[in-house]
PDB file of C-alpha atoms in Angstrom:
ATOM      1  CA  GLN A  29      12.785 -11.985  -8.178  1.00  0.00           C
ATOM      2  CA  VAL A  30      11.578  -8.562  -7.041  1.00  0.00           C
ATOM      3  CA  HIS A  31      12.562  -6.124  -4.383  1.00  0.00           C
ATOM      4  CA  ILE A  32      10.016  -3.880  -2.634  1.00  0.00           C
ATOM      5  CA  VAL A  33      11.012  -0.705  -0.807  1.00  0.00           C
ATOM      6  CA  GLU A  34       8.535   1.241   1.297  1.00  0.00           C
ATOM      7  CA  SER A  35       9.037   4.675   2.766  1.00  0.00           C
ATOM      8  CA  GLY A  36       7.236   7.576   4.350  1.00  0.00           C
ATOM      9  CA  GLY A  37       5.987   6.074   7.635  1.00  0.00           C
ATOM     10  CA  GLY A  38       6.361   7.911  10.884  1.00  0.00           C
ATOM     11  CA  SER A  39       4.538   9.646  13.709  1.00  0.00           C
ATOM     12  CA  VAL A  40       1.959  12.337  13.294  1.00  0.00           C
ATOM     13  CA  GLN A  41      -0.683  14.051  15.362  1.00  0.00           C
ATOM     14  CA  PRO A  42      -4.393  13.445  14.751  1.00  0.00           C
ATOM     15  CA  GLY A  43      -5.553  15.452  11.786  1.00  0.00           C
ATOM     16  CA  GLY A  44      -2.180  15.398  10.217  1.00  0.00           C
ATOM     17  CA  SER A  45      -0.983  13.943   6.904  1.00  0.00           C
ATOM     18  CA  LEU A  46       1.591  11.454   5.678  1.00  0.00           C
ATOM     19  CA  THR A  47       2.516  10.044   2.296  1.00  0.00           C
ATOM     20  CA  LEU A  48       3.710   6.481   1.900  1.00  0.00           C
ATOM     21  CA  SER A  49       5.701   5.393  -1.117  1.00  0.00           C
ATOM     22  CA  CYS A  50       6.424   1.947  -2.520  1.00  0.00           C
ATOM     23  CA  ALA A  51       8.871   0.993  -5.276  1.00  0.00           C
ATOM     24  CA  VAL A  52       9.011  -2.450  -6.859  1.00  0.00           C
ATOM     25  CA  SER A  53      12.163  -3.344  -8.741  1.00  0.00           C
ATOM     26  CA  GLY A  54      13.208  -6.305 -10.852  1.00  0.00           C
ATOM     27  CA  SER A  55      12.911  -7.540 -14.436  1.00  0.00           C
ATOM     28  CA  ILE A  56       9.182  -6.746 -14.410  1.00  0.00           C
ATOM     29  CA  SER A  57       6.971  -6.540 -17.437  1.00  0.00           C
ATOM     30  CA  SER A  58       3.845  -5.468 -15.574  1.00  0.00           C
ATOM     31  CA  ILE A  59       2.078  -5.476 -12.227  1.00  0.00           C
ATOM     32  CA  TYR A  60      -1.708  -5.715 -12.389  1.00  0.00           C
ATOM     33  CA  THR A  61      -2.580  -4.496  -8.888  1.00  0.00           C
ATOM     34  CA  MET A  62      -0.606  -2.512  -6.382  1.00  0.00           C
ATOM     35  CA  GLY A  63      -2.002  -1.692  -3.029  1.00  0.00           C
ATOM     36  CA  TRP A  64      -1.638  -0.989   0.653  1.00  0.00           C
ATOM     37  CA  HIS A  65      -2.813  -3.136   3.504  1.00  0.00           C
ATOM     38  CA  ARG A  66      -2.325  -2.469   7.222  1.00  0.00           C
ATOM     39  CA  GLN A  67      -2.238  -4.413  10.394  1.00  0.00           C
ATOM     40  CA  ALA A  68      -2.748  -2.995  13.888  1.00  0.00           C
ATOM     41  CA  PRO A  69      -1.663  -4.880  17.014  1.00  0.00           C
ATOM     42  CA  GLY A  70      -4.065  -7.682  17.772  1.00  0.00           C
ATOM     43  CA  LYS A  71      -6.052  -7.188  14.544  1.00  0.00           C
ATOM     44  CA  ARG A  72      -6.193  -8.870  11.171  1.00  0.00           C
ATOM     45  CA  ARG A  73      -4.483  -7.362   8.174  1.00  0.00           C
ATOM     46  CA  GLU A  74      -6.965  -5.237   6.232  1.00  0.00           C
ATOM     47  CA  LEU A  75      -7.196  -3.562   2.890  1.00  0.00           C
ATOM     48  CA  VAL A  76      -6.409   0.140   2.786  1.00  0.00           C
ATOM     49  CA  ALA A  77      -6.388   0.886  -0.940  1.00  0.00           C
ATOM     50  CA  VAL A  78      -5.530  -0.813  -4.183  1.00  0.00           C
ATOM     51  CA  MET A  79      -5.147   0.351  -7.766  1.00  0.00           C
ATOM     52  CA  THR A  80      -5.094  -1.651 -10.971  1.00  0.00           C
ATOM     53  CA  SER A  81      -2.806  -0.901 -13.868  1.00  0.00           C
ATOM     54  CA  GLY A  82      -5.859   0.433 -15.672  1.00  0.00           C
ATOM     55  CA  GLY A  83      -6.549   3.002 -12.934  1.00  0.00           C
ATOM     56  CA  GLY A  84      -9.354   1.275 -11.091  1.00  0.00           C
ATOM     57  CA  THR A  85      -9.324   1.810  -7.344  1.00  0.00           C
ATOM     58  CA  GLU A  86     -10.790   0.303  -4.238  1.00  0.00           C
ATOM     59  CA  TYR A  87     -10.568   1.735  -0.725  1.00  0.00           C
ATOM     60  CA  GLY A  88     -11.312   0.393   2.712  1.00  0.00           C
ATOM     61  CA  ASP A  89     -14.452   1.907   4.183  1.00  0.00           C
ATOM     62  CA  SER A  90     -12.579   3.534   7.035  1.00  0.00           C
ATOM     63  CA  VAL A  91     -10.260   5.512   4.794  1.00  0.00           C
ATOM     64  CA  LYS A  92     -12.650   6.601   2.022  1.00  0.00           C
ATOM     65  CA  GLY A  93     -12.519  10.307   1.510  1.00  0.00           C
ATOM     66  CA  ARG A  94      -9.275  10.662   3.465  1.00  0.00           C
ATOM     67  CA  PHE A  95      -6.660   8.586   1.618  1.00  0.00           C
ATOM     68  CA  ILE A  96      -5.661   8.788  -2.052  1.00  0.00           C
ATOM     69  CA  ILE A  97      -3.760   6.127  -3.884  1.00  0.00           C
ATOM     70  CA  SER A  98      -1.762   6.746  -7.035  1.00  0.00           C
ATOM     71  CA  ARG A  99       0.778   4.807  -9.090  1.00  0.00           C
ATOM     72  CA  ASN A 100       3.225   5.113 -11.964  1.00  0.00           C
ATOM     73  CA  ASN A 101       2.958   1.958 -14.073  1.00  0.00           C
ATOM     74  CA  ALA A 102       6.144   2.656 -16.043  1.00  0.00           C
ATOM     75  CA  MET A 103       8.214   3.018 -12.863  1.00  0.00           C
ATOM     76  CA  ASN A 104       6.358   0.395 -10.801  1.00  0.00           C
ATOM     77  CA  THR A 105       5.887   2.877  -7.990  1.00  0.00           C
ATOM     78  CA  MET A 106       2.900   3.723  -5.853  1.00  0.00           C
ATOM     79  CA  SER A 107       1.996   6.358  -3.276  1.00  0.00           C
ATOM     80  CA  LEU A 108      -0.634   6.710  -0.635  1.00  0.00           C
ATOM     81  CA  GLN A 109      -1.586  10.218   0.488  1.00  0.00           C
ATOM     82  CA  MET A 110      -3.113   9.942   3.954  1.00  0.00           C
ATOM     83  CA  ASN A 111      -5.013  12.970   5.197  1.00  0.00           C
ATOM     84  CA  ASN A 112      -6.951  13.755   8.395  1.00  0.00           C
ATOM     85  CA  LEU A 113      -5.182  10.838  10.149  1.00  0.00           C
ATOM     86  CA  ARG A 114      -6.863   9.350  13.220  1.00  0.00           C
ATOM     87  CA  PRO A 115      -5.450   7.321  16.103  1.00  0.00           C
ATOM     88  CA  GLU A 116      -7.200   4.267  14.695  1.00  0.00           C
ATOM     89  CA  ASP A 117      -5.067   4.561  11.547  1.00  0.00           C
ATOM     90  CA  THR A 118      -2.062   3.515  13.630  1.00  0.00           C
ATOM     91  CA  ALA A 119      -0.706   0.313  12.153  1.00  0.00           C
ATOM     92  CA  ILE A 120       2.047  -1.251  10.098  1.00  0.00           C
ATOM     93  CA  TYR A 121       1.341  -0.495   6.445  1.00  0.00           C
ATOM     94  CA  TYR A 122       2.383  -3.054   3.818  1.00  0.00           C
ATOM     95  CA  CYS A 123       2.882  -2.557   0.133  1.00  0.00           C
ATOM     96  CA  HIS A 124       1.479  -5.394  -1.957  1.00  0.00           C
ATOM     97  CA  ALA A 125       2.103  -6.052  -5.642  1.00  0.00           C
ATOM     98  CA  ASP A 126      -0.189  -8.630  -7.223  1.00  0.00           C
ATOM     99  CA  ARG A 127      -0.008 -10.479 -10.527  1.00  0.00           C
ATOM    100  CA  ILE A 128       3.610  -9.490 -11.172  1.00  0.00           C
ATOM    101  CA  LEU A 129       4.685 -10.558 -14.632  1.00  0.00           C
ATOM    102  CA  ILE A 130       8.277 -11.424 -15.337  1.00  0.00           C
ATOM    103  CA  PRO A 131       9.114 -12.955 -18.736  1.00  0.00           C
ATOM    104  CA  GLY A 132       9.548 -16.731 -18.404  1.00  0.00           C
ATOM    105  CA  LEU A 133       7.817 -16.948 -15.030  1.00  0.00           C
ATOM    106  CA  GLU A 134       4.260 -17.499 -13.833  1.00  0.00           C
ATOM    107  CA  GLU A 135       2.540 -14.498 -12.284  1.00  0.00           C
ATOM    108  CA  PHE A 136       3.173 -14.070  -8.607  1.00  0.00           C
ATOM    109  CA  ASP A 137       2.582 -11.588  -5.799  1.00  0.00           C
ATOM    110  CA  ALA A 138       4.953  -9.986  -3.303  1.00  0.00           C
ATOM    111  CA  TRP A 139       4.762  -8.043  -0.035  1.00  0.00           C
ATOM    112  CA  GLY A 140       6.986  -5.359   1.381  1.00  0.00           C
ATOM    113  CA  GLN A 141       8.454  -5.454   4.886  1.00  0.00           C
ATOM    114  CA  GLY A 142       6.046  -2.838   6.162  1.00  0.00           C
ATOM    115  CA  THR A 143       6.357   0.695   7.488  1.00  0.00           C
ATOM    116  CA  GLN A 144       5.008   1.945  10.804  1.00  0.00           C
ATOM    117  CA  VAL A 145       2.434   4.735  10.976  1.00  0.00           C
ATOM    118  CA  THR A 146       1.618   6.099  14.395  1.00  0.00           C
ATOM    119  CA  VAL A 147      -1.099   8.709  15.003  1.00  0.00           C
ATOM    120  CA  SER A 148      -1.033  10.090  18.486  1.00  0.00           C
ATOM    121  CA  SER A 149      -1.252  13.350  20.352  1.00  0.00           C
TER     122      SER A 149
END
């Protein structure tokens, strides 16, 4: 019922910056939480940052002070500004939309396909 498009991944040197974007389309009334999670090879998927429709945010400990999440509720879009990137930030980054409300349906969540971020010299 929804389509998620992520963009902005790529390769960058340590200390560099990247911005990831996510757009959720469909007959959506609202999305309560939008966020980014990441998964590095051989590791579990972990929280990077989430933002509620009311503006509340939560960040993973390893990215606090370096990453900034923002969203546009009206457009159902979200961005993640990643600064001072480190090799350990290398992972596939996934957009997650939680408690999506579409008239006539129960709330549900959805994941994007993921976008690769590589930090290497």
